[in-house]
Amino acid sequence: MLKYPKLIGSHLGSSINRWLMHDPAISQLHFGITEKLDGANFQIRIDKPTDTEPRLFSRNQETDWGFFNVGAIRDHIMSHIPRLQMLSRSYNCTPVSFFGELTGPNINGRCLYSGLGPSQLMFRIFDICIHGGVASDFWMLPVQVEYIFADRQWCLAPKVAVVEGLDNALGYDTKFNSLVTPAGVDTNLCEGVVIRPYMAEVGYKDPTEGWKQFILKKKNEEFADGKAKRQSKPKVELEPHVQELQDKFRAMLSHNRVLDYFSKEGRIVDTKQIGPYIAGISKDAIDDLILEHPEFQHLDKKERKQITCIAGRVISKLLMEEL
């Protein structure tokens, strides 16, 4: 299956700078800014234009209509089939996927979103991929996605703005209520925004990690993955450079990161899930640590272990609070 490319945190200056060194013209592009929804990553796909039933995927695996009870809005999901078929025919009968965010009351409770019917579930699309098979996959630009859904803009992740220049995009104020706040709700701060080139493709195919895109996320402070609920003092004395990285890693093991993982894999309901969830959440945090602090990879094995050994204890406590 094809996983959606990992978004780059707007605070990860070293990662952004590496992109700019490779392609300085990025800084002058126009950027589309959409609301980052606090839900579960979801994908619907057909493999050929004659398919009448979509394949369904969570972020990490193929799933079914029981995923967060998405079958409650089956008619809405099925209404996308004609567009999927049209695109498949237009691109030599190749598979096509709509990527989006599934939101609803039982998915993640940090934001409130309007939805469909009694379930109040909703699937809002933020990207389209034409699968290339042996060739490269083709990801549509935001302006193309908007054109394809010109008569159904309400099916897309809410568009916030289009701005010129990377500095203006990174400086965009995210402190506003969700654009899909239900009627009657006064205060409903959005999770943040997603920033990506609006009319130009910026990406490359990594030989080991697949397609990488220049897509940024800028979260509100209340939702930041690095906003720790508590920081305790270390029990052993570490070298200063190791202690500094351990403190940064500890801050990444936050309640918000746990909730973000729930949106991918579902909420934890049994203590038997704690082990796999610790492994998954820890990997996400280590990936972000490497992005922000590449020097972590150049430390010796003992120092890396000293930094990451706190993960199990911190994450297990956060998970137990959710059971």
mmCIF file of C-alpha atoms in Angstrom:
data_model
loop_
_atom_site.group_PDB
_atom_site.id
_atom_site.type_symbol
_atom_site.label_atom_id
_atom_site.label_comp_id
_atom_site.label_asym_id
_atom_site.label_seq_id
_atom_site.Cartn_x
_atom_site.Cartn_y
_atom_site.Cartn_z
ATOM 1 C CA MET A 1 0.000 0.000 0.000
ATOM 2 C CA LEU A 2 1.030 3.626 -0.471
ATOM 3 C CA LYS A 3 1.375 5.672 2.716
ATOM 4 C CA TYR A 4 0.917 9.417 2.613
ATOM 5 C CA PRO A 5 4.259 11.281 2.780
ATOM 6 C CA LYS A 6 5.291 12.455 6.237
ATOM 7 C CA LEU A 7 4.694 16.165 6.815
ATOM 8 C CA ILE A 8 7.569 18.380 7.920
ATOM 9 C CA GLY A 9 6.991 20.389 11.088
ATOM 10 C CA SER A 10 7.293 24.128 10.443
ATOM 11 C CA HIS A 11 9.639 24.341 13.456
ATOM 12 C CA LEU A 12 12.117 21.895 11.888
ATOM 13 C CA GLY A 13 14.412 24.552 10.472
ATOM 14 C CA SER A 14 17.225 22.145 9.615
ATOM 15 C CA SER A 15 14.910 19.986 7.475
ATOM 16 C CA ILE A 16 13.478 23.014 5.664
ATOM 17 C CA ASN A 17 16.972 24.400 5.067
ATOM 18 C CA ARG A 18 18.070 21.133 3.442
ATOM 19 C CA TRP A 19 15.229 21.470 0.948
ATOM 20 C CA LEU A 20 16.140 25.116 0.271
ATOM 21 C CA MET A 21 19.781 24.227 -0.304
ATOM 22 C CA HIS A 22 18.657 21.664 -2.872
ATOM 23 C CA ASP A 23 16.158 24.039 -4.532
ATOM 24 C CA PRO A 24 16.395 27.722 -3.473
ATOM 25 C CA ALA A 25 13.459 28.625 -5.754
ATOM 26 C CA ILE A 26 11.107 27.033 -3.210
ATOM 27 C CA SER A 27 11.250 30.205 -1.122
ATOM 28 C CA GLN A 28 9.602 32.247 -3.906
ATOM 29 C CA LEU A 29 6.692 29.913 -4.712
ATOM 30 C CA HIS A 30 3.014 30.439 -4.009
ATOM 31 C CA PHE A 31 1.781 28.216 -1.193
ATOM 32 C CA GLY A 32 -1.674 26.834 -0.557
ATOM 33 C CA ILE A 33 -2.667 26.801 3.102
ATOM 34 C CA THR A 34 -5.385 24.407 4.266
ATOM 35 C CA GLU A 35 -6.698 23.613 7.709
ATOM 36 C CA LYS A 36 -5.024 20.625 9.374
ATOM 37 C CA LEU A 37 -7.863 18.466 10.630
ATOM 38 C CA ASP A 38 -7.594 16.477 13.849
ATOM 39 C CA GLY A 39 -8.812 13.085 12.662
ATOM 40 C CA ALA A 40 -7.727 9.745 11.187
ATOM 41 C CA ASN A 41 -5.758 9.495 7.957
ATOM 42 C CA PHE A 42 -7.957 7.653 5.431
ATOM 43 C CA GLN A 43 -7.592 6.614 1.799
ATOM 44 C CA ILE A 44 -10.097 5.367 -0.766
ATOM 45 C CA ARG A 45 -8.764 3.734 -3.928
ATOM 46 C CA ILE A 46 -9.809 1.996 -7.116
ATOM 47 C CA ASP A 47 -7.392 -0.090 -9.191
ATOM 48 C CA LYS A 48 -9.102 0.257 -12.583
ATOM 49 C CA PRO A 49 -11.892 2.407 -14.063
ATOM 50 C CA THR A 50 -14.430 -0.449 -14.004
ATOM 51 C CA ASP A 51 -14.167 -0.840 -10.206
ATOM 52 C CA THR A 52 -17.415 0.041 -8.449
ATOM 53 C CA GLU A 53 -16.269 -0.680 -4.888
ATOM 54 C CA PRO A 54 -13.367 1.248 -3.375
ATOM 55 C CA ARG A 55 -10.534 -0.266 -1.398
ATOM 56 C CA LEU A 56 -10.203 1.397 2.007
ATOM 57 C CA PHE A 57 -6.978 2.141 3.873
ATOM 58 C CA SER A 58 -6.001 3.615 7.206
ATOM 59 C CA ARG A 59 -2.574 5.241 7.350
ATOM 60 C CA ASN A 60 -0.743 1.938 7.799
ATOM 61 C CA GLN A 61 -2.890 -0.854 6.401
ATOM 62 C CA GLU A 62 -5.870 -1.856 4.291
ATOM 63 C CA THR A 63 -9.087 -1.760 6.293
ATOM 64 C CA ASP A 64 -12.863 -2.059 5.864
ATOM 65 C CA TRP A 65 -16.146 -0.262 6.500
ATOM 66 C CA GLY A 66 -15.786 -0.934 10.225
ATOM 67 C CA PHE A 67 -12.840 1.487 10.507
ATOM 68 C CA PHE A 68 -14.164 4.127 12.926
ATOM 69 C CA ASN A 69 -17.637 3.063 11.682
ATOM 70 C CA VAL A 70 -17.009 4.755 8.317
ATOM 71 C CA GLY A 71 -19.797 2.592 6.907
ATOM 72 C CA ALA A 72 -22.201 5.103 8.477
ATOM 73 C CA ILE A 73 -21.270 7.493 5.631
ATOM 74 C CA ARG A 74 -20.933 4.810 2.957
ATOM 75 C CA ASP A 75 -23.164 6.746 0.529
ATOM 76 C CA HIS A 76 -20.871 9.750 0.776
ATOM 77 C CA ILE A 77 -17.749 7.656 0.206
ATOM 78 C CA MET A 78 -19.385 5.920 -2.754
ATOM 79 C CA SER A 79 -20.267 9.295 -4.287
ATOM 80 C CA HIS A 80 -16.551 9.718 -5.043
ATOM 81 C CA ILE A 81 -16.427 6.626 -7.280
ATOM 82 C CA PRO A 82 -17.323 8.477 -10.552
ATOM 83 C CA ARG A 83 -14.428 10.907 -10.067
ATOM 84 C CA LEU A 84 -12.031 8.076 -9.256
ATOM 85 C CA GLN A 85 -13.168 6.226 -12.397
ATOM 86 C CA MET A 86 -12.822 9.365 -14.541
ATOM 87 C CA LEU A 87 -9.266 9.966 -13.351
ATOM 88 C CA SER A 88 -8.303 6.321 -13.842
ATOM 89 C CA ARG A 89 -9.546 6.437 -17.445
ATOM 90 C CA SER A 90 -7.707 9.717 -18.026
ATOM 91 C CA TYR A 91 -4.393 8.263 -16.839
ATOM 92 C CA ASN A 92 -4.230 5.005 -18.810
ATOM 93 C CA CYS A 93 -6.475 3.007 -16.480
ATOM 94 C CA THR A 94 -4.066 3.207 -13.542
ATOM 95 C CA PRO A 95 -5.076 2.996 -9.855
ATOM 96 C CA VAL A 96 -6.178 6.253 -8.227
ATOM 97 C CA SER A 97 -6.407 7.197 -4.540
ATOM 98 C CA PHE A 98 -8.115 10.019 -2.683
ATOM 99 C CA PHE A 99 -6.296 10.807 0.558
ATOM 100 C CA GLY A 100 -8.102 12.657 3.301
ATOM 101 C CA GLU A 101 -9.013 12.971 6.951
ATOM 102 C CA LEU A 102 -11.848 11.087 8.595
ATOM 103 C CA THR A 103 -13.349 13.108 11.431
ATOM 104 C CA GLY A 104 -16.070 12.410 13.942
ATOM 105 C CA PRO A 105 -16.938 12.476 17.656
ATOM 106 C CA ASN A 106 -15.245 9.136 18.432
ATOM 107 C CA ILE A 107 -12.055 9.709 16.453
ATOM 108 C CA ASN A 108 -10.381 12.579 18.277
ATOM 109 C CA GLY A 109 -12.007 14.986 20.677
ATOM 110 C CA ARG A 110 -9.628 17.947 20.584
ATOM 111 C CA CYS A 111 -11.640 19.724 17.867
ATOM 112 C CA LEU A 112 -15.294 19.674 16.921
ATOM 113 C CA TYR A 113 -16.229 19.320 13.246
ATOM 114 C CA SER A 114 -19.489 19.361 11.341
ATOM 115 C CA GLY A 115 -20.350 16.013 9.796
ATOM 116 C CA LEU A 116 -22.993 13.985 8.013
ATOM 117 C CA GLY A 117 -26.119 12.481 9.538
ATOM 118 C CA PRO A 118 -26.464 11.080 13.046
ATOM 119 C CA SER A 119 -22.855 9.821 13.131
ATOM 120 C CA GLN A 120 -21.446 13.297 12.337
ATOM 121 C CA LEU A 121 -18.606 11.517 10.516
ATOM 122 C CA MET A 122 -17.012 13.231 7.521
ATOM 123 C CA PHE A 123 -14.278 12.400 5.019
ATOM 124 C CA ARG A 124 -12.520 15.505 3.705
ATOM 125 C CA ILE A 125 -9.994 15.034 0.880
ATOM 126 C CA PHE A 126 -6.604 16.749 0.896
ATOM 127 C CA ASP A 127 -4.708 14.992 -1.919
ATOM 128 C CA ILE A 128 -5.057 12.782 -4.995
ATOM 129 C CA CYS A 129 -2.491 10.248 -6.188
ATOM 130 C CA ILE A 130 -2.334 8.598 -9.613
ATOM 131 C CA HIS A 131 -0.412 5.376 -8.966
ATOM 132 C CA GLY A 132 2.323 4.811 -11.515
ATOM 133 C CA GLY A 133 3.070 1.138 -11.024
ATOM 134 C CA VAL A 134 6.631 0.689 -12.265
ATOM 135 C CA ALA A 135 6.845 4.431 -12.964
ATOM 136 C CA SER A 136 6.662 7.209 -10.389
ATOM 137 C CA ASP A 137 3.407 7.966 -8.640
ATOM 138 C CA PHE A 138 1.895 11.299 -9.639
ATOM 139 C CA TRP A 139 0.584 13.567 -6.895
ATOM 140 C CA MET A 140 -1.809 16.274 -7.974
ATOM 141 C CA LEU A 141 -1.203 19.906 -7.092
ATOM 142 C CA PRO A 142 -3.647 21.698 -4.779
ATOM 143 C CA VAL A 143 -4.896 23.844 -7.660
ATOM 144 C CA GLN A 144 -5.652 20.656 -9.646
ATOM 145 C CA VAL A 145 -7.508 19.038 -6.750
ATOM 146 C CA GLU A 146 -9.631 22.181 -6.391
ATOM 147 C CA TYR A 147 -10.456 22.071 -10.115
ATOM 148 C CA ILE A 148 -11.532 18.421 -9.966
ATOM 149 C CA PHE A 149 -13.795 19.212 -7.015
ATOM 150 C CA ALA A 150 -14.949 22.601 -8.300
ATOM 151 C CA ASP A 151 -18.606 21.666 -7.720
ATOM 152 C CA ARG A 152 -17.944 19.914 -4.373
ATOM 153 C CA GLN A 153 -15.502 22.116 -2.477
ATOM 154 C CA TRP A 154 -17.163 21.084 0.786
ATOM 155 C CA CYS A 155 -15.649 17.608 0.298
ATOM 156 C CA LEU A 156 -12.113 18.980 0.594
ATOM 157 C CA ALA A 157 -9.977 19.941 3.574
ATOM 158 C CA PRO A 158 -10.907 23.597 4.217
ATOM 159 C CA LYS A 159 -8.895 26.069 2.156
ATOM 160 C CA VAL A 160 -7.520 28.905 4.296
ATOM 161 C CA ALA A 161 -5.420 31.030 1.933
ATOM 162 C CA VAL A 162 -2.899 31.185 -0.892
ATOM 163 C CA VAL A 163 0.199 33.251 -0.090
ATOM 164 C CA GLU A 164 3.348 34.221 -1.960
ATOM 165 C CA GLY A 165 6.703 33.233 -0.499
ATOM 166 C CA LEU A 166 7.752 30.642 2.049
ATOM 167 C CA ASP A 167 8.339 33.231 4.792
ATOM 168 C CA ASN A 168 4.740 34.439 4.531
ATOM 169 C CA ALA A 169 3.486 30.858 4.598
ATOM 170 C CA LEU A 170 5.525 29.926 7.663
ATOM 171 C CA GLY A 171 4.425 33.109 9.404
ATOM 172 C CA TYR A 172 0.716 32.531 8.809
ATOM 173 C CA ASP A 173 -1.315 32.966 11.999
ATOM 174 C CA THR A 174 -2.925 29.644 12.956
ATOM 175 C CA LYS A 175 -4.956 30.953 15.890
ATOM 176 C CA PHE A 176 -8.427 30.764 14.376
ATOM 177 C CA ASN A 177 -11.492 28.601 14.853
ATOM 178 C CA SER A 178 -11.874 25.568 12.606
ATOM 179 C CA LEU A 179 -13.550 26.505 9.327
ATOM 180 C CA VAL A 180 -15.873 23.509 9.726
ATOM 181 C CA THR A 181 -16.944 24.260 13.302
ATOM 182 C CA PRO A 182 -20.490 22.991 14.001
ATOM 183 C CA ALA A 183 -23.238 25.552 14.365
ATOM 184 C CA GLY A 184 -23.655 26.811 17.899
ATOM 185 C CA VAL A 185 -20.020 26.244 18.950
ATOM 186 C CA ASP A 186 -18.248 29.511 19.765
ATOM 187 C CA THR A 187 -14.696 28.446 20.626
ATOM 188 C CA ASN A 188 -13.103 25.692 18.569
ATOM 189 C CA LEU A 189 -9.436 26.424 17.860
ATOM 190 C CA CYS A 190 -8.175 24.601 14.777
ATOM 191 C CA GLU A 191 -5.308 22.116 15.109
ATOM 192 C CA GLY A 192 -3.177 24.123 12.713
ATOM 193 C CA VAL A 193 -2.515 24.374 8.979
ATOM 194 C CA VAL A 194 -0.870 22.411 6.169
ATOM 195 C CA ILE A 195 1.407 24.370 3.807
ATOM 196 C CA ARG A 196 2.375 23.096 0.358
ATOM 197 C CA PRO A 197 3.364 24.518 -3.042
ATOM 198 C CA TYR A 198 0.155 25.543 -4.781
ATOM 199 C CA MET A 199 1.048 25.351 -8.472
ATOM 200 C CA ALA A 200 4.460 23.649 -8.614
ATOM 201 C CA GLU A 201 5.527 20.096 -7.822
ATOM 202 C CA VAL A 202 8.351 19.970 -5.275
ATOM 203 C CA GLY A 203 9.544 16.497 -4.395
ATOM 204 C CA TYR A 204 11.834 13.611 -5.197
ATOM 205 C CA LYS A 205 11.878 9.819 -5.025
ATOM 206 C CA ASP A 206 14.049 8.516 -2.209
ATOM 207 C CA PRO A 207 15.490 5.076 -3.103
ATOM 208 C CA THR A 208 14.592 3.636 0.313
ATOM 209 C CA GLU A 209 11.704 5.760 1.601
ATOM 210 C CA GLY A 210 9.750 6.431 -1.591
ATOM 211 C CA TRP A 211 8.310 9.750 -2.700
ATOM 212 C CA LYS A 212 9.083 12.765 -0.530
ATOM 213 C CA GLN A 213 7.140 15.997 -0.869
ATOM 214 C CA PHE A 214 7.727 19.482 0.447
ATOM 215 C CA ILE A 215 4.637 19.651 2.652
ATOM 216 C CA LEU A 216 4.743 21.448 5.981
ATOM 217 C CA LYS A 217 2.503 21.394 9.008
ATOM 218 C CA LYS A 218 2.196 24.268 11.448
ATOM 219 C CA LYS A 219 0.346 23.371 14.622
ATOM 220 C CA ASN A 220 -1.131 25.578 17.284
ATOM 221 C CA GLU A 221 0.811 25.408 20.531
ATOM 222 C CA GLU A 222 -2.014 23.496 22.248
ATOM 223 C CA PHE A 223 -1.619 20.680 19.709
ATOM 224 C CA ALA A 224 2.159 20.660 19.310
ATOM 225 C CA ASP A 225 3.798 17.212 19.502
ATOM 226 C CA GLY A 226 6.628 18.730 21.499
ATOM 227 C CA LYS A 227 4.361 20.178 24.195
ATOM 228 C CA ALA A 228 5.065 17.905 27.128
ATOM 229 C CA LYS A 229 2.653 17.517 30.023
ATOM 230 C CA ARG A 230 5.524 17.111 32.469
ATOM 231 C CA GLN A 231 9.293 17.042 32.446
ATOM 232 C CA SER A 232 11.027 15.214 35.279
ATOM 233 C CA LYS A 233 14.675 15.526 36.236
ATOM 234 C CA PRO A 234 17.024 12.807 34.957
ATOM 235 C CA LYS A 235 18.003 10.112 37.439
ATOM 236 C CA VAL A 236 21.499 9.622 36.019
ATOM 237 C CA GLU A 237 24.098 12.198 35.081
ATOM 238 C CA LEU A 238 24.646 12.319 31.331
ATOM 239 C CA GLU A 239 27.098 14.100 29.100
ATOM 240 C CA PRO A 240 25.745 17.623 28.356
ATOM 241 C CA HIS A 241 25.123 16.959 24.656
ATOM 242 C CA VAL A 242 23.314 13.699 25.489
ATOM 243 C CA GLN A 243 21.249 15.345 28.218
ATOM 244 C CA GLU A 244 20.211 18.113 25.822
ATOM 245 C CA LEU A 245 18.942 15.654 23.237
ATOM 246 C CA GLN A 246 17.221 13.537 25.888
ATOM 247 C CA ASP A 247 15.341 16.630 27.115
ATOM 248 C CA LYS A 248 14.231 17.418 23.571
ATOM 249 C CA PHE A 249 13.164 13.801 23.038
ATOM 250 C CA ARG A 250 11.251 13.781 26.330
ATOM 251 C CA ALA A 251 9.304 16.862 25.227
ATOM 252 C CA MET A 252 8.289 15.016 22.061
ATOM 253 C CA LEU A 253 6.752 12.163 24.103
ATOM 254 C CA SER A 254 3.631 14.180 24.800
ATOM 255 C CA HIS A 255 -0.065 13.578 25.314
ATOM 256 C CA ASN A 256 -0.722 15.223 21.951
ATOM 257 C CA ARG A 257 1.593 12.736 20.229
ATOM 258 C CA VAL A 258 -0.345 9.865 21.801
ATOM 259 C CA LEU A 259 -3.614 11.347 20.522
ATOM 260 C CA ASP A 260 -2.090 11.798 17.065
ATOM 261 C CA TYR A 261 -1.151 8.092 17.077
ATOM 262 C CA PHE A 262 -4.707 7.185 18.091
ATOM 263 C CA SER A 263 -5.950 9.006 14.993
ATOM 264 C CA LYS A 264 -3.840 6.634 12.875
ATOM 265 C CA GLU A 265 -4.344 3.328 14.685
ATOM 266 C CA GLY A 266 -7.455 3.833 16.834
ATOM 267 C CA ARG A 267 -7.753 4.441 20.572
ATOM 268 C CA ILE A 268 -6.182 1.946 22.948
ATOM 269 C CA VAL A 269 -8.776 -0.312 24.584
ATOM 270 C CA ASP A 270 -6.725 -3.148 26.098
ATOM 271 C CA THR A 271 -3.477 -3.394 28.062
ATOM 272 C CA LYS A 272 -2.276 -5.962 25.500
ATOM 273 C CA GLN A 273 -1.957 -3.080 23.024
ATOM 274 C CA ILE A 274 0.470 -1.109 25.182
ATOM 275 C CA GLY A 275 3.622 -2.811 23.830
ATOM 276 C CA PRO A 276 2.878 -2.249 20.117
ATOM 277 C CA TYR A 277 1.630 1.288 20.803
ATOM 278 C CA ILE A 278 4.807 2.167 22.719
ATOM 279 C CA ALA A 279 6.870 0.902 19.766
ATOM 280 C CA GLY A 280 4.850 2.900 17.219
ATOM 281 C CA ILE A 281 4.745 6.151 19.201
ATOM 282 C CA SER A 282 8.424 5.880 20.054
ATOM 283 C CA LYS A 283 9.333 5.392 16.384
ATOM 284 C CA ASP A 284 7.325 8.487 15.394
ATOM 285 C CA ALA A 285 9.114 10.543 18.039
ATOM 286 C CA ILE A 286 12.572 9.229 17.067
ATOM 287 C CA ASP A 287 11.849 10.026 13.400
ATOM 288 C CA ASP A 288 11.034 13.612 14.383
ATOM 289 C CA LEU A 289 14.123 13.824 16.604
ATOM 290 C CA ILE A 290 16.305 12.773 13.663
ATOM 291 C CA LEU A 291 14.642 15.328 11.404
ATOM 292 C CA GLU A 292 15.227 18.170 13.826
ATOM 293 C CA HIS A 293 18.595 16.985 15.185
ATOM 294 C CA PRO A 294 20.455 14.917 12.558
ATOM 295 C CA GLU A 295 23.453 14.741 14.888
ATOM 296 C CA PHE A 296 21.557 12.051 16.844
ATOM 297 C CA GLN A 297 22.452 9.514 14.142
ATOM 298 C CA HIS A 298 26.164 10.214 14.569
ATOM 299 C CA LEU A 299 26.232 9.411 18.279
ATOM 300 C CA ASP A 300 27.486 6.025 19.406
ATOM 301 C CA LYS A 301 25.003 3.260 20.235
ATOM 302 C CA LYS A 302 25.305 3.780 24.001
ATOM 303 C CA GLU A 303 24.487 7.502 23.781
ATOM 304 C CA ARG A 304 21.524 6.920 21.463
ATOM 305 C CA LYS A 305 20.166 4.377 23.928
ATOM 306 C CA GLN A 306 20.617 6.812 26.826
ATOM 307 C CA ILE A 307 18.476 9.319 24.942
ATOM 308 C CA THR A 308 15.672 6.997 23.848
ATOM 309 C CA CYS A 309 15.512 4.656 26.856
ATOM 310 C CA ILE A 310 12.971 6.950 28.539
ATOM 311 C CA ALA A 311 10.364 6.269 25.854
ATOM 312 C CA GLY A 312 8.809 3.121 27.337
ATOM 313 C CA ARG A 313 8.286 4.607 30.790
ATOM 314 C CA VAL A 314 6.886 7.937 29.581
ATOM 315 C CA ILE A 315 4.622 6.524 26.863
ATOM 316 C CA SER A 316 3.260 3.661 28.993
ATOM 317 C CA LYS A 317 2.157 6.153 31.638
ATOM 318 C CA LEU A 318 0.403 8.288 29.037
ATOM 319 C CA LEU A 319 -1.301 5.211 27.572
ATOM 320 C CA MET A 320 -2.472 3.965 30.982
ATOM 321 C CA GLU A 321 -4.180 7.326 31.495
ATOM 322 C CA GLU A 322 -6.268 6.589 28.388
ATOM 323 C CA LEU A 323 -7.494 3.142 29.505
#
